[in-house]
Tab-separated table of C-alpha atoms in Angstrom:
chain	number	residue	atom	x	y	z
A	1055	MET	CA	6.293	-16.519	3.244
A	1056	ILE	CA	8.424	-13.540	2.228
A	1057	ASN	CA	11.571	-12.760	4.034
A	1058	GLY	CA	10.366	-13.315	7.193
A	1059	THR	CA	6.064	-11.872	5.833
A	1060	CYS	CA	3.823	-13.945	6.177
A	1061	TRP	CA	1.068	-12.512	3.563
A	1062	ASP	CA	-2.712	-13.112	3.974
A	1063	TYR	CA	-4.917	-11.577	1.611
A	1064	GLY	CA	-7.984	-10.140	2.075
A	1065	LYS	CA	-11.699	-12.305	0.761
A	1066	ASN	CA	-11.246	-11.103	-2.635
A	1067	GLY	CA	-7.906	-10.365	-2.694
A	1068	THR	CA	-6.141	-7.719	-5.408
A	1069	GLU	CA	-9.886	-8.409	-7.464
A	1070	ALA	CA	-11.505	-6.205	-5.150
A	1071	ILE	CA	-9.462	-2.922	-6.318
A	1072	THR	CA	-11.618	-0.618	-8.180
A	1073	MET	CA	-10.656	2.867	-9.097
A	1074	THR	CA	-12.604	4.914	-7.204
A	1075	TYR	CA	-11.526	8.215	-6.398
A	1076	HIS	CA	-10.772	10.470	-9.283
A	1077	ASP	CA	-9.318	7.333	-11.439
A	1078	HIS	CA	-6.438	6.441	-8.619
A	1079	THR	CA	-6.810	2.928	-7.074
A	1080	VAL	CA	-6.142	4.056	-3.108
A	1081	ALA	CA	-4.700	1.904	-0.540
A	1082	MET	CA	-4.542	2.669	3.217
A	1083	VAL	CA	-1.179	1.052	4.948
A	1084	VAL	CA	-2.012	0.632	8.547
A	1085	PRO	CA	1.361	-0.924	10.849
A	1086	ALA	CA	-0.312	-2.292	14.198
A	1087	TYR	CA	1.126	-3.489	17.187
A	1088	ASN	CA	-0.816	-4.268	20.056
A	1089	GLU	CA	-3.513	-2.408	18.457
A	1090	ALA	CA	-6.361	-5.092	19.218
A	1091	THR	CA	-8.530	-2.028	21.258
A	1092	GLN	CA	-8.482	0.364	18.127
A	1093	ILE	CA	-7.692	-1.585	15.160
A	1094	GLU	CA	-11.803	-2.306	14.261
A	1095	GLY	CA	-11.856	1.498	14.398
A	1096	VAL	CA	-9.726	2.627	12.032
A	1097	VAL	CA	-10.755	-0.018	9.355
A	1098	ALA	CA	-14.951	0.508	10.336
A	1099	GLY	CA	-13.817	4.353	9.896
A	1100	ALA	CA	-12.136	4.038	6.474
A	1101	PRO	CA	-13.614	6.230	3.331
A	1102	ASP	CA	-15.712	3.720	0.679
A	1103	PHE	CA	-12.588	5.491	-1.607
A	1104	ILE	CA	-10.261	3.210	-0.291
A	1105	ASP	CA	-9.538	0.700	-2.350
A	1106	THR	CA	-7.686	-1.775	-0.062
A	1107	ILE	CA	-6.616	-1.843	3.608
A	1108	VAL	CA	-3.474	-3.826	4.264
A	1109	ILE	CA	-2.724	-4.486	7.373
A	1110	ILE	CA	0.672	-5.084	9.133
A	1111	ASP	CA	0.720	-6.911	12.152
A	1112	ASP	CA	4.207	-6.396	13.695
A	1113	ALA	CA	4.705	-9.291	15.862
A	1114	SER	CA	1.584	-8.194	18.468
A	1115	THR	CA	1.325	-9.894	21.842
A	1116	ASP	CA	-2.562	-9.172	22.353
A	1117	ASP	CA	-4.931	-9.927	19.913
A	1118	THR	CA	-4.599	-7.570	16.817
A	1119	VAL	CA	-4.404	-10.652	14.401
A	1120	ALA	CA	-7.394	-12.174	16.233
A	1121	VAL	CA	-9.441	-9.079	15.749
A	1122	VAL	CA	-7.947	-8.572	12.263
A	1123	GLU	CA	-8.824	-12.305	11.240
A	1124	SER	CA	-12.624	-11.460	12.573
A	1125	LEU	CA	-12.820	-8.146	10.411
A	1126	LYS	CA	-11.860	-9.537	7.481
A	1127	THR	CA	-15.413	-11.364	6.840
A	1128	THR	CA	-17.409	-8.269	7.331
A	1129	TYR	CA	-14.330	-5.578	5.103
A	1130	PRO	CA	-13.560	-7.332	2.162
A	1131	LYS	CA	-10.846	-5.306	1.313
A	1132	VAL	CA	-9.104	-5.716	4.763
A	1133	THR	CA	-5.476	-7.703	3.684
A	1134	LEU	CA	-3.430	-8.812	6.592
A	1135	LEU	CA	0.151	-9.520	6.276
A	1136	ARG	CA	1.980	-10.697	9.299
A	1137	HIS	CA	5.844	-10.438	10.526
A	1138	GLU	CA	7.034	-13.202	12.744
A	1139	THR	CA	9.538	-10.806	14.600
A	1140	ASN	CA	8.864	-7.312	15.644
A	1141	GLN	CA	10.428	-4.801	13.330
A	1142	GLY	CA	9.249	-1.423	14.306
A	1143	VAL	CA	6.644	0.933	12.916
A	1144	GLY	CA	9.185	1.726	9.849
A	1145	GLY	CA	9.369	-1.441	9.010
A	1146	ALA	CA	6.048	-2.459	8.944
A	1147	ILE	CA	5.062	0.545	7.130
A	1148	ALA	CA	8.127	-0.259	4.444
A	1149	THR	CA	6.085	-4.311	4.175
A	1150	GLY	CA	2.991	-1.893	3.449
A	1151	TYR	CA	4.789	0.186	0.733
A	1152	VAL	CA	6.317	-3.182	-0.743
A	1153	TRP	CA	2.758	-4.983	-1.383
A	1154	CYS	CA	1.169	-1.837	-2.643
A	1155	ARG	CA	4.147	-1.264	-5.382
A	1156	GLU	CA	3.795	-4.859	-6.010
A	1157	ASN	CA	0.174	-4.202	-6.550
A	1158	ALA	CA	0.422	-1.114	-8.488
A	1159	LEU	CA	-1.963	1.280	-6.250
A	1160	ASP	CA	-1.751	4.624	-7.694
A	1161	VAL	CA	-1.475	6.133	-4.134
A	1162	VAL	CA	-0.893	4.670	-0.973
A	1163	VAL	CA	-2.355	6.246	2.440
A	1164	LYS	CA	-0.789	5.427	5.573
A	1165	MET	CA	-2.651	5.385	9.137
A	1166	ASP	CA	-1.807	4.157	12.480
A	1167	GLY	CA	-3.764	1.558	13.963
A	1168	ASP	CA	-4.442	3.449	17.087
A	1169	GLY	CA	-7.047	5.904	15.958
A	1170	GLN	CA	-5.520	9.204	16.232
A	1171	MET	CA	-6.059	10.224	12.733
A	1172	ASN	CA	-9.134	11.807	11.439
A	1173	PRO	CA	-10.457	9.936	7.509
A	1174	ASP	CA	-12.129	13.090	7.266
A	1175	ASP	CA	-8.179	14.510	6.411
A	1176	LEU	CA	-7.904	11.814	3.666
A	1177	PRO	CA	-9.077	14.403	0.538
A	1178	ALA	CA	-6.625	17.211	1.764
A	1179	LEU	CA	-3.909	14.452	1.608
A	1180	LEU	CA	-4.831	12.740	-1.273
A	1181	ASP	CA	-5.976	15.863	-3.827
A	1182	PRO	CA	-2.113	17.284	-4.594
A	1183	ILE	CA	-1.202	13.843	-5.533
A	1184	VAL	CA	-3.716	13.139	-7.914
A	1185	ALA	CA	-3.733	16.572	-9.275
A	1186	GLY	CA	-0.196	15.497	-10.119
A	1187	GLU	CA	1.316	18.229	-7.976
A	1188	VAL	CA	3.616	16.495	-5.758
A	1189	GLU	CA	4.566	13.348	-5.021
A	1190	TYR	CA	4.445	12.972	-1.081
A	1191	THR	CA	1.939	15.106	1.256
A	1192	LYS	CA	1.689	14.659	4.777
A	1193	GLY	CA	-0.108	16.240	8.049
A	1194	ASN	CA	0.905	19.064	10.012
A	1195	ARG	CA	-0.123	19.401	12.939
A	1196	LEU	CA	1.907	22.195	14.737
A	1197	VAL	CA	0.088	24.937	12.721
A	1198	TYR	CA	-3.137	24.074	13.965
A	1199	GLN	CA	-4.215	27.169	16.396
A	1200	LYS	CA	-4.476	25.474	19.242
A	1201	SER	CA	-1.483	22.722	18.878
A	1202	SER	CA	0.195	23.371	21.810
A	1203	ARG	CA	-2.508	22.690	23.672
A	1204	LEU	CA	-4.060	19.515	22.743
A	1205	ILE	CA	-0.740	17.799	21.759
A	1206	PRO	CA	1.141	16.637	25.221
A	1207	PRO	CA	3.788	19.291	26.022
A	1208	VAL	CA	6.969	16.640	25.741
A	1209	ARG	CA	5.935	15.800	22.544
A	1210	PHE	CA	5.386	19.017	21.372
A	1211	LEU	CA	8.558	20.042	22.442
A	1212	GLY	CA	10.668	16.881	20.909
A	1213	ASN	CA	8.509	17.282	17.731
A	1214	SER	CA	9.499	20.838	17.242
A	1215	VAL	CA	13.147	20.127	17.962
A	1216	LEU	CA	13.378	16.928	15.560
A	1217	SER	CA	11.234	18.855	12.675
A	1218	LEU	CA	14.018	21.858	12.965
A	1219	LEU	CA	17.153	18.976	12.762
A	1220	THR	CA	14.799	17.098	9.797
A	1221	LYS	CA	14.376	20.512	8.118
A	1222	ILE	CA	18.661	20.461	8.047
A	1223	ALA	CA	19.133	17.157	7.471
A	1224	SER	CA	16.337	16.534	4.431
A	1225	GLY	CA	16.373	19.869	2.790
A	1226	TYR	CA	12.554	20.029	3.168
A	1227	TRP	CA	12.539	23.816	4.437
A	1228	HIS	CA	8.946	24.472	4.482
A	1229	VAL	CA	8.137	21.055	5.748
A	1230	ALA	CA	7.412	20.843	9.473
A	1231	ASP	CA	5.864	18.174	12.306
A	1232	SER	CA	8.076	15.175	10.515
A	1233	GLN	CA	7.074	12.960	13.036
A	1234	SER	CA	3.378	13.232	11.563
A	1235	GLY	CA	2.653	9.237	10.256
A	1236	TYR	CA	-0.269	10.700	8.532
A	1237	THR	CA	0.704	10.748	4.964
A	1238	ALA	CA	0.372	10.048	1.336
A	1239	ILE	CA	2.539	8.652	-1.587
A	1240	SER	CA	2.325	8.834	-5.010
A	1241	LYS	CA	3.146	5.426	-7.651
A	1242	LYS	CA	6.163	7.137	-8.438
A	1243	ALA	CA	7.909	7.520	-5.354
A	1244	LEU	CA	6.950	4.028	-4.532
A	1245	GLN	CA	8.331	2.364	-6.824
A	1246	VAL	CA	11.641	4.442	-6.840
A	1247	ILE	CA	12.853	4.677	-3.370
A	1248	ARG	CA	14.743	0.639	-2.012
A	1249	TRP	CA	12.107	0.421	0.991
A	1250	THR	CA	14.642	-2.033	2.083
A	1251	ASN	CA	16.969	0.669	3.465
A	1252	MET	CA	14.612	2.276	5.471
A	1253	TYR	CA	14.983	3.369	8.990
A	1254	LYS	CA	12.590	0.290	10.724
A	1255	ARG	CA	11.831	2.310	13.824
A	1256	TYR	CA	9.867	5.515	15.034
A	1257	GLY	CA	12.033	7.982	13.064
A	1258	GLN	CA	10.848	6.179	9.486
A	1259	PRO	CA	9.080	9.557	8.356
A	1260	ASN	CA	12.133	11.829	8.656
A	1261	ASP	CA	14.089	9.118	6.609
A	1262	LEU	CA	11.645	8.972	4.072
A	1263	LEU	CA	11.688	12.718	3.419
A	1264	VAL	CA	15.457	12.671	3.187
A	1265	ARG	CA	14.942	9.777	0.191
A	1266	LEU	CA	12.470	11.961	-1.406
A	1267	ASN	CA	14.437	15.515	-1.907
A	1268	VAL	CA	17.417	13.170	-2.810
A	1269	HIS	CA	15.195	11.920	-6.049
A	1270	ASN	CA	13.731	15.860	-6.400
A	1271	PHE	CA	10.229	14.743	-4.910
A	1272	LYS	CA	7.697	17.119	-4.174
A	1273	VAL	CA	6.587	17.093	-0.637
A	1274	ARG	CA	3.440	19.436	0.732
A	1275	ASP	CA	2.403	19.912	4.437
A	1276	ILE	CA	-1.040	19.737	5.187
A	1277	PRO	CA	-2.317	21.401	8.077
A	1278	MET	CA	-4.913	19.430	9.988
A	1279	LYS	CA	-6.069	19.294	13.795
A	1280	PRO	CA	-4.047	16.553	16.477
A	1281	VAL	CA	-6.388	13.674	17.690
A	1282	TYR	CA	-5.533	12.968	20.981
A	1283	HIS	CA	-7.487	10.856	24.029
A	1284	VAL	CA	-8.785	8.421	22.093
A	1285	GLY	CA	-8.534	5.299	23.883
A	1286	GLU	CA	-4.471	5.041	22.127
A	1287	THR	CA	-1.586	4.517	23.791
A	1288	SER	CA	1.328	5.792	22.606
A	1289	LYS	CA	4.315	3.526	22.226
A	1290	MET	CA	6.980	6.350	21.242
A	1291	ARG	CA	9.063	8.297	24.377
A	1292	ILE	CA	10.513	11.170	22.897
A	1293	PRO	CA	13.418	11.204	25.164
A	1294	LYS	CA	14.335	7.872	23.989
A	1295	VAL	CA	14.133	8.100	20.630
A	1296	LEU	CA	15.511	11.774	20.104
A	1297	LEU	CA	19.082	10.633	20.193
A	1298	PRO	CA	18.785	7.624	17.904
A	1299	ILE	CA	16.755	9.636	15.098
A	1300	SER	CA	18.908	12.560	15.827
A	1301	THR	CA	22.094	10.404	14.644
A	1302	MET	CA	20.162	8.873	11.736
A	1303	LEU	CA	19.593	12.538	10.597
A	1304	VAL	CA	22.933	13.484	11.083
A	1305	ARG	CA	23.708	9.983	8.522
A	1306	GLY	CA	20.763	11.032	6.406
A	1307	PHE	CA	21.747	14.722	6.023
A	1308	LEU	CA	25.644	13.534	5.203
A	1309	TRP	CA	24.309	11.085	2.789
A	1310	ARG	CA	22.284	13.708	1.129
A	1311	LEU	CA	25.196	16.130	0.639
A	1312	TRP	CA	27.164	13.224	-1.251
A	1313	THR	CA	24.508	11.710	-3.283
A	1314	LYS	CA	22.277	14.826	-4.308
A	1315	TYR	CA	25.470	18.080	-4.838
A	1316	ILE	CA	28.383	15.734	-4.915
A	1317	VAL	CA	27.570	12.022	-7.003
A	1318	ARG	CA	24.631	13.036	-9.246
A	1319	ASP	CA	25.355	16.915	-9.578
A	1320	PHE	CA	27.529	19.354	-7.889
A	1321	HIS	CA	26.631	22.331	-5.889
A	1322	PRO	CA	29.348	24.468	-4.396
A	1323	LEU	CA	26.551	25.081	-0.465
A	1324	VAL	CA	29.204	20.919	-0.118
A	1325	PHE	CA	32.034	23.456	0.751
A	1326	PHE	CA	30.320	26.128	2.648
A	1327	TYR	CA	29.089	22.627	5.220
A	1328	ALA	CA	32.207	21.540	5.092
A	1329	LEU	CA	34.092	24.790	6.421
A	1330	GLY	CA	31.353	25.544	8.423
A	1331	ALA	CA	31.753	22.453	10.096
A	1332	LEU	CA	35.813	22.678	10.322
A	1333	PHE	CA	35.272	26.015	12.339
A	1334	THR	CA	33.046	24.520	14.641
A	1335	VAL	CA	35.655	21.866	15.613
A	1336	PHE	CA	38.019	25.052	15.574
A	1337	TRP	CA	35.775	26.995	17.950
A	1338	ILE	CA	35.285	23.726	20.286
A	1339	GLY	CA	38.293	23.400	20.627
A	1340	LEU	CA	39.770	26.791	21.651
A	1341	SER	CA	36.591	27.278	23.628
A	1342	ILE	CA	37.924	24.154	25.623
A	1343	ARG	CA	41.351	25.622	25.631
A	1344	PHE	CA	39.897	28.564	27.001
A	1345	VAL	CA	38.046	27.381	30.117
A	1346	TYR	CA	40.846	25.532	30.554
A	1347	LEU	CA	43.289	28.373	30.611
A	1348	TRP	CA	40.662	30.547	32.717
A	1349	ALA	CA	40.140	27.723	35.345
A	1350	LEU	CA	43.938	27.413	35.951
A	1351	PHE	CA	44.859	30.910	35.698
A	1352	GLY	CA	42.408	33.201	36.221
A	1353	HIS	CA	42.584	34.687	32.288
A	1354	ALA	CA	43.159	33.773	28.664
A	1355	PRO	CA	45.796	35.310	26.660
A	1356	PRO	CA	44.198	38.006	24.578
A	1357	MET	CA	44.822	35.700	21.104
A	1358	THR	CA	43.206	32.711	22.287
A	1359	THR	CA	39.732	34.629	23.170
A	1360	LEU	CA	40.015	36.516	19.816
A	1361	ALA	CA	40.782	33.404	17.705
A	1362	MET	CA	37.889	31.597	19.517
A	1363	LEU	CA	35.567	34.573	18.473
A	1364	PHE	CA	36.864	34.408	15.285
A	1365	CYS	CA	36.285	30.795	14.668
A	1366	PHE	CA	32.552	31.036	16.172
A	1367	ALA	CA	32.057	33.920	13.310
A	1368	MET	CA	33.131	32.354	10.758
A	1369	ALA	CA	31.256	29.132	11.485
A	1370	MET	CA	27.884	30.774	11.687
A	1371	GLN	CA	29.013	32.576	8.361
A	1372	PHE	CA	29.396	29.893	6.406
A	1373	LEU	CA	26.432	27.384	7.693
A	1374	LEU	CA	24.022	29.929	7.475
A	1375	PHE	CA	25.236	30.189	3.989
A	1376	ALA	CA	25.212	27.001	2.807
A	1377	MET	CA	21.569	26.399	4.850
A	1378	LEU	CA	20.586	29.315	2.644
A	1379	PHE	CA	21.999	27.874	-0.818
A	1380	ASP	CA	20.062	24.697	0.610
A	1381	MET	CA	16.961	26.139	1.112
A	1382	GLU	CA	17.161	28.215	-2.008
A	1383	ALA	CA	18.323	24.509	-3.783
A	1384	ASN	CA	15.074	23.024	-2.629
A	1385	ARG	CA	12.542	25.954	-3.409
A	1386	ASP	CA	10.995	24.265	-6.255
A	1387	LEU	CA	10.400	21.045	-4.119
A	1388	ARG	CA	7.049	22.268	-2.380
């Protein structure tokens, strides 16, 4: 028992690990919560070059554990890690990543336990990392030609909004589909990130991008076709998670600016962001005053109107320049 996690190794343990993908060991981390009906298909569909399959049971209330235990007799690559209490998908992923780091895996792929990720896309995720070009790759379903038809409308809209916010918060302006959980990460990044501090719920991919940027790791989007209606039951409700993830992104954004552009180095874009925020506060205050005076007297003083418009213009100018500088500073991280 380590930090409330039961470590239950596969039939051959880590001795079964061999270098099979361009001289790199590859692990597949699979967070699982009530995936008894889907998990077997995920394990059976894993390509032969996967050296070990790490399944993290996040205190499931169905037969997920029993199913995985039975799979271990047929698939010796399977390792089962169990949470005594539910920690959320981010917590399950962190547990899997820590295990892979401690067992010195070269590349770790994360796949969900619901069967929504096509294993045929794995080489596209792995190749840029194996070639040493980037430290992190992720699937991008939004750029697929018919993605708006294949992805449920609410999820497509919510994903698009969160992707925009994540661009601003993380500094990876070239990355989209921030909610995609189909990812691969290098050993170097695996060793540097503090997984115990990782966001434990559905905003984990967003939080990780912010942390990767602070360490100047290169990230690449890999276009892939969305997979839905394969028997999965989505546990994420976009309206429910939108506010918590947005709040987390604001905190991550401020932490990134402080850590990357003030503590570790300096860039004047922090002043542009600060002035943009300041003029935004002035604009909001003047807008409230404008509405109040208009409602009370049917008009507002010209100076109030001019001041409101001036603050709005200055806020937009400072914020847009700050984003432009941030984009330029992170231009090589792709």
